Tab-separated table of C-alpha atoms in Angstrom:
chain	number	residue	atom	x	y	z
A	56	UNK	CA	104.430	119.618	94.266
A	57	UNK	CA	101.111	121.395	92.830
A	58	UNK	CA	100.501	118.518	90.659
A	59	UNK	CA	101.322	116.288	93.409
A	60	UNK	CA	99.139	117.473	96.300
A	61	UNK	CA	95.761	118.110	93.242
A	62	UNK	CA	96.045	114.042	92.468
A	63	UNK	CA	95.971	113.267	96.314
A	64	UNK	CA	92.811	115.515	96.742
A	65	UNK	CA	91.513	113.048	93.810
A	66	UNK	CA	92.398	110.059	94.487
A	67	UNK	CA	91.118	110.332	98.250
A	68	UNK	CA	87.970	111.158	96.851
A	69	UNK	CA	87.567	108.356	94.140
A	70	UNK	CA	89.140	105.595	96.129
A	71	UNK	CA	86.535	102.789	96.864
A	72	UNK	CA	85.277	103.231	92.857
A	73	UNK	CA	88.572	102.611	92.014
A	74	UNK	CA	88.660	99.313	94.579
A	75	UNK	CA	85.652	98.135	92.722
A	76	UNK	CA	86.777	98.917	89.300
A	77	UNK	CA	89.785	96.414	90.057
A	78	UNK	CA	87.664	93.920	91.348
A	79	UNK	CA	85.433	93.547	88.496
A	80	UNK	CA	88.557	93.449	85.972
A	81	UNK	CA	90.105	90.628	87.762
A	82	UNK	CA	86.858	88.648	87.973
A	83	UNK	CA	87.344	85.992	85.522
A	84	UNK	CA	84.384	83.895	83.627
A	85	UNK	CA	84.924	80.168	81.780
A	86	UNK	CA	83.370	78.447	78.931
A	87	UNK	CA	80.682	77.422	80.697
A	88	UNK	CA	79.783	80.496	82.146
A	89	UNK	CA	80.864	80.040	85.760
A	90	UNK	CA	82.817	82.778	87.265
A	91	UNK	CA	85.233	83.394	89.973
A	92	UNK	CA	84.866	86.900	91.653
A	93	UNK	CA	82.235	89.207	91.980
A	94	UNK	CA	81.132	89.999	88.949
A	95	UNK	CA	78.680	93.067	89.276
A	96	UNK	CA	79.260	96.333	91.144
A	97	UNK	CA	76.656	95.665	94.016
A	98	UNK	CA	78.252	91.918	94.639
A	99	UNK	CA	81.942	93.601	94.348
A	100	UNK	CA	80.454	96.334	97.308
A	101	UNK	CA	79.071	93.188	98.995
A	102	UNK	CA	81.402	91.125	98.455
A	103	UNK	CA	84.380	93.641	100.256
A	104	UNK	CA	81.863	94.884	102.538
A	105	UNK	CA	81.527	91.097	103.870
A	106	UNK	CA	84.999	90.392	103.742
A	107	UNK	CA	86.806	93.578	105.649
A	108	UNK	CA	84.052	96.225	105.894
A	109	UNK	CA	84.342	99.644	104.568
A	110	UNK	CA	87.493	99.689	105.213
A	111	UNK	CA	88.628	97.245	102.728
A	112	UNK	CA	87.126	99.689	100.398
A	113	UNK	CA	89.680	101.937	101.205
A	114	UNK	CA	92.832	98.906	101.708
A	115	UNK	CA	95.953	100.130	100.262
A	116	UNK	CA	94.949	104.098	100.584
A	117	UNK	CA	97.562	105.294	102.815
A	118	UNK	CA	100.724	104.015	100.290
A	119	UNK	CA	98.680	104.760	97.403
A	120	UNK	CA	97.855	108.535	98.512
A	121	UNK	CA	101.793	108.737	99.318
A	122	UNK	CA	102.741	107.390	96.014
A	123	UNK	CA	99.900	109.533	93.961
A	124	UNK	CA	102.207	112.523	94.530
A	125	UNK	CA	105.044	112.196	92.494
A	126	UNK	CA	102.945	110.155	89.911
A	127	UNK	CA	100.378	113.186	89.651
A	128	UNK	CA	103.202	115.657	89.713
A	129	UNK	CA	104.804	113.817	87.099
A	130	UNK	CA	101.675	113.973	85.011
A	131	UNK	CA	100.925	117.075	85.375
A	132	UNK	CA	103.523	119.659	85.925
A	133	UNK	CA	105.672	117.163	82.871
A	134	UNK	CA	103.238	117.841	80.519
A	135	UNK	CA	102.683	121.596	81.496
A	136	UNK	CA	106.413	122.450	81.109
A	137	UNK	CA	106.340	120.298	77.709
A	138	UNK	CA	103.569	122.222	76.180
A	139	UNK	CA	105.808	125.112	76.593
A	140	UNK	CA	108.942	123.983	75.281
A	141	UNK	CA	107.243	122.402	72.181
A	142	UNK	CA	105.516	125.423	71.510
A	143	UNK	CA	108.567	127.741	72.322
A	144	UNK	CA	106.994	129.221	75.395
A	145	UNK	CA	103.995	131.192	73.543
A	146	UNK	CA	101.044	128.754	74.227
A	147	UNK	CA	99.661	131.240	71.393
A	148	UNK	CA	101.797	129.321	68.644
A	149	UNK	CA	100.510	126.041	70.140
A	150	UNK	CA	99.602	123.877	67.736
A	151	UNK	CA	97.270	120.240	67.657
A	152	UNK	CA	100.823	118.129	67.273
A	153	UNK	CA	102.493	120.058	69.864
A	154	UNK	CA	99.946	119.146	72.225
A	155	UNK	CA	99.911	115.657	70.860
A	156	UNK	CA	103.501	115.355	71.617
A	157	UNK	CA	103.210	116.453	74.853
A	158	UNK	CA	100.697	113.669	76.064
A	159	UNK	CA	102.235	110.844	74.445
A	160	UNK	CA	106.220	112.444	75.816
A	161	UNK	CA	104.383	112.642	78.898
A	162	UNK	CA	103.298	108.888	79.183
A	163	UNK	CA	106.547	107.675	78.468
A	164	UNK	CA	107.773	109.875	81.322
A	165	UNK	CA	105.520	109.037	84.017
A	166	UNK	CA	105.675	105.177	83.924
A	167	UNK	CA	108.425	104.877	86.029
A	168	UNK	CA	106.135	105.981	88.635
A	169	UNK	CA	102.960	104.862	87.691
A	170	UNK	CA	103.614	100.841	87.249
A	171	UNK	CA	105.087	100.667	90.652
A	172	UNK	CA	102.496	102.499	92.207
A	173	UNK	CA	99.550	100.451	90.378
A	174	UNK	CA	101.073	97.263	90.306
A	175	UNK	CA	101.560	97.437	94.310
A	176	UNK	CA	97.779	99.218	94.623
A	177	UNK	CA	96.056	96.104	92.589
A	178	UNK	CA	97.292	93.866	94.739
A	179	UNK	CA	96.460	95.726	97.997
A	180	UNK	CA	92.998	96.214	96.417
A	181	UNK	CA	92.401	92.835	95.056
A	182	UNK	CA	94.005	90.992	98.488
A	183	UNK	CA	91.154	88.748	100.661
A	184	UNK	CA	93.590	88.559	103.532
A	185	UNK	CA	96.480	90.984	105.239
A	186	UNK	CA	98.554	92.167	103.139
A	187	UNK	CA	100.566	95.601	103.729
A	188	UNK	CA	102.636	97.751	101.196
A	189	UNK	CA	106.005	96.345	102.337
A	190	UNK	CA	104.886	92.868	102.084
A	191	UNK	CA	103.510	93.775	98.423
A	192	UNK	CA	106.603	95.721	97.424
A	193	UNK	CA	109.238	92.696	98.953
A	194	UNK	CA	106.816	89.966	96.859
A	195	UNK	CA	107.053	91.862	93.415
A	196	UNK	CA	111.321	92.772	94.043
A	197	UNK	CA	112.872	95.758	91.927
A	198	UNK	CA	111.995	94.140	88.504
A	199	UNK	CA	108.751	93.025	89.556
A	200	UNK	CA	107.389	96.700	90.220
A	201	UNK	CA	107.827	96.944	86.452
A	202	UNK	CA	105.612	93.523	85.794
A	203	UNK	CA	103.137	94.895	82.995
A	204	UNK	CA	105.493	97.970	82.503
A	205	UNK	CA	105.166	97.645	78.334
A	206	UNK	CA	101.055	97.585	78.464
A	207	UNK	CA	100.820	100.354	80.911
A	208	UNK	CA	103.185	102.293	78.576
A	209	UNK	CA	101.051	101.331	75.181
A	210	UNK	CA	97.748	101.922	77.807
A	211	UNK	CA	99.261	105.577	78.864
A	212	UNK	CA	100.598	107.230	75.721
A	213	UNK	CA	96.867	107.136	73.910
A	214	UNK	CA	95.165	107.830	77.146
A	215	UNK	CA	97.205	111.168	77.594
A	216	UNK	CA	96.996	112.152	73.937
A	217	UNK	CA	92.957	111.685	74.615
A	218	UNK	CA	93.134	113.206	78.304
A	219	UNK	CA	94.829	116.534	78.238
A	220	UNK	CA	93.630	117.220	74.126
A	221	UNK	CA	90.552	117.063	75.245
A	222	UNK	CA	91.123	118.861	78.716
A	223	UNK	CA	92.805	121.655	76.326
A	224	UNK	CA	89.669	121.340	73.904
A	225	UNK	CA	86.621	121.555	75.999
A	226	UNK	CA	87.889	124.067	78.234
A	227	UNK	CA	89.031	126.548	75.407
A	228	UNK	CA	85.167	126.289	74.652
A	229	UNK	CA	84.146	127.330	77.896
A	230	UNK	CA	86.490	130.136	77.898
A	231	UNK	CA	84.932	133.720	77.991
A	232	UNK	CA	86.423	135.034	74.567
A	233	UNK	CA	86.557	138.569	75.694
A	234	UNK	CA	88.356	138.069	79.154
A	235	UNK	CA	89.955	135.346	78.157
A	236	UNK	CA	88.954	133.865	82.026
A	237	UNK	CA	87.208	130.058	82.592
A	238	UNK	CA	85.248	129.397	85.532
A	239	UNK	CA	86.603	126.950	88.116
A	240	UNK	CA	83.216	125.161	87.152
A	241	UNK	CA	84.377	124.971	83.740
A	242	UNK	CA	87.785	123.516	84.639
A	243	UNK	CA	86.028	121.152	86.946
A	244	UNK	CA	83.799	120.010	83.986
A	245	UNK	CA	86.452	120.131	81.837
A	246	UNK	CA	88.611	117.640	84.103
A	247	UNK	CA	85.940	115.202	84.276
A	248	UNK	CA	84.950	114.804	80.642
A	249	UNK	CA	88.067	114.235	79.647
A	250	UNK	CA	88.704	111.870	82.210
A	251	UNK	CA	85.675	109.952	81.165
A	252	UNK	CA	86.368	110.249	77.525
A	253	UNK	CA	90.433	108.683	78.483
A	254	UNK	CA	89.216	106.375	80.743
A	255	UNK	CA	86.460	104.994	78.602
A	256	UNK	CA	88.911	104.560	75.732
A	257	UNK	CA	91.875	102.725	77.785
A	258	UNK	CA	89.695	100.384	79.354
A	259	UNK	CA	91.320	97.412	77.396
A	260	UNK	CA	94.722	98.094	78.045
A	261	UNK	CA	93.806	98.073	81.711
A	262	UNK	CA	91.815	95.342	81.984
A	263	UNK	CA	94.883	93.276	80.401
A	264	UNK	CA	97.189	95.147	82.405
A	265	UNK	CA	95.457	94.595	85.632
A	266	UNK	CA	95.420	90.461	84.855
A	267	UNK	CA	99.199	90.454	84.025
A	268	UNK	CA	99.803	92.420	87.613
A	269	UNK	CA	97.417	90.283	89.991
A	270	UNK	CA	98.745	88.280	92.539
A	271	UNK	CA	99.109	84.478	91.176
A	272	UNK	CA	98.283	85.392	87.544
A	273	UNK	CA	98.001	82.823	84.787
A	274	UNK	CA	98.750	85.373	82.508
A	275	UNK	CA	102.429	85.335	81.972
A	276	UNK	CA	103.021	84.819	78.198
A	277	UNK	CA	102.914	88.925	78.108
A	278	UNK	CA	100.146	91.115	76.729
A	279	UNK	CA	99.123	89.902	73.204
A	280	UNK	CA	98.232	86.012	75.032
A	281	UNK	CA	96.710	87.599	77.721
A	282	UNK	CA	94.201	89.668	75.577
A	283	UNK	CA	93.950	86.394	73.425
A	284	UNK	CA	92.620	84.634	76.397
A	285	UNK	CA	90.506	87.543	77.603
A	286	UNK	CA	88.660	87.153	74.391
A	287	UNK	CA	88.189	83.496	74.446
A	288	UNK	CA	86.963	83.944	78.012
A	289	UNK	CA	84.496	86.993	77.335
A	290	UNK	CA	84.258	87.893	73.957
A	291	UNK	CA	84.780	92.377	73.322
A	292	UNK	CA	83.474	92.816	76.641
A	293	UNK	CA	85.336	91.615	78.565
A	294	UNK	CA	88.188	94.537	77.635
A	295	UNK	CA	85.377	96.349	78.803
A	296	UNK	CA	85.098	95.120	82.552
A	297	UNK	CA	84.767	97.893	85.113
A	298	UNK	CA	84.497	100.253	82.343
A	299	UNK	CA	82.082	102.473	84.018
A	300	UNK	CA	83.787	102.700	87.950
A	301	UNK	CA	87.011	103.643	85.920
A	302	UNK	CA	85.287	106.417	84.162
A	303	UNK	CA	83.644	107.040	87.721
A	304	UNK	CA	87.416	107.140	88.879
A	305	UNK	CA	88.910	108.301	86.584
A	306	UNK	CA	86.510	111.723	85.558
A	307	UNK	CA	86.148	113.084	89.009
A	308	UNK	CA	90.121	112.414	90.302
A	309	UNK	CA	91.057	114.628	86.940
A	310	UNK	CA	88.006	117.099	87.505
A	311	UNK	CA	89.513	117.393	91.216
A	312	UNK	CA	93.173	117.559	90.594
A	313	UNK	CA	93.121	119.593	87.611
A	314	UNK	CA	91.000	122.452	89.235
A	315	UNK	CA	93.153	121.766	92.356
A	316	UNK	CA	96.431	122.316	90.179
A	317	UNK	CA	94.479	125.101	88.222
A	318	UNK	CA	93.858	126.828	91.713
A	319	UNK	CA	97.686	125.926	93.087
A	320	UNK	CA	99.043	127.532	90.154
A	321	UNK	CA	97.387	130.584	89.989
A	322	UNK	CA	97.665	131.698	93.162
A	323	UNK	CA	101.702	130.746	93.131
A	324	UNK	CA	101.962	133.127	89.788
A	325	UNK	CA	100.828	135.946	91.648
């Protein structure tokens, strides 16, 4: 529940980056250098902003805010109680493989929640028209929540190894060595730098998993043709489209729900 209600505080705060970041990674470009889609975050803006108004900015919050909590609490609270049972309850003892373990353990645990709920927010977030969550959820069917299930997984486990290492990391350095106490600044900072640093590094596997998930894709010969084709179509970058909205997203919605879950915890423990 504590890591549940911290990622809806993020994500409620983050949401129109993250509305952009998906339109720029389903933008496509050809040979000949047309595109289709916005293909810069001012057009994206514009282009939504034309379209449905600011609150197609927002489209799909409502089911995505609902399903952020037991995603987040997944995340979170999973890979809390694993660093404690890999290091025998004496974070003391922890050691660089035990928190290793727990990230990647982690990832493998929270994609049953996390394809369905991304899968079903890309295509509220990427619709032109009405679409609701119900309509989105009785499109995909049971199996089709898990469309792009195996990239999200090999997207996940690297991202969480990065993610809460470096959470652990930076914030032991801004820990006051003789009380042994870190600012709620410092967790905030802490949150978003290694949400930047993740996000920044899984930007490929999203890009690819976010064309396998859209709405009509092309891209159904699984994840190794679909980053084939990305690179024919862009080159490197394009596993780098939207790059900088998800590290926008994706820094601030950790900052936010790890100090929120920081906060939540504490005062529960007293």
């Amino acid at each position: 529940a504590v890591g549940g209600t911290a990622g809806v505080i993020g994500t409620v705060s983050v949401f129109p980056i993250d509305t952009v970041k998906t339109r720029l990674q389903l933008a496509t470009c050809t040979a000949t250098g047309s595109t289709h889609g916005a293909t810069g975050i001012t057009a994206v803006v514009a282009d939504v902003w034309s379209r449905s108004g600011i609150r197609g900015l927002y489209r799909g919050l409502p089911a995505t805010a609902l399903g952020t909590m037991p995603e987040k609490a997944i995340k979170l609270g999973v890979n809390d109680f694993l660093r404690d049972v890999l290091c025998g309850y004496d974070r003391s003892k922890e050691t660089l493989e035990n928190q290793m373990a727990a990230g990647a353990l982690t990832a493998g645990v929270q994609v049953v929640a996390t394809n369905p709920l991304e899968i079903v927010k890309l295509r509220l977030q990427s619709a032109n028209g009405a679409l609701t969550p119900t309509q989105a959820i009785r499109e995909l069917g049971p199996r089709g929540l898990y469309k792009g299930g195996t990239v999200t997984l090999i997207r996940d486990v690297p991202y969480n190894i990065i993610f809460f290492l470096s959470y652990i990391k930076i914030k032991e350095s801004l820990t006051n060595n003789e009380t042994g106490h870190v600012s709620r600044q410092g967790i905030l900072a802490s949150g978003v730098s290694a949400g930047m640093l993740a996000a920044f590094a899984g930007t490929p596997c999203d890009v690819v998993k976010s064309r396998i998930q859209a709405r009509n894709s092309t891209y159904t010969n699984g994840a190794l043709d679909c980053a084939k084709r990305l690179y024919r179509e862009g080159g490197v970058g394009a596993f780098f489209r939207g790059a900088l909205p998800r590290m926008a997203v994706q820094g601030p919605l950790y900052g936010i729900a790890l100090l929120s879950f920081e906060i939540q915890t504490q005062y529960l423990s007293r």
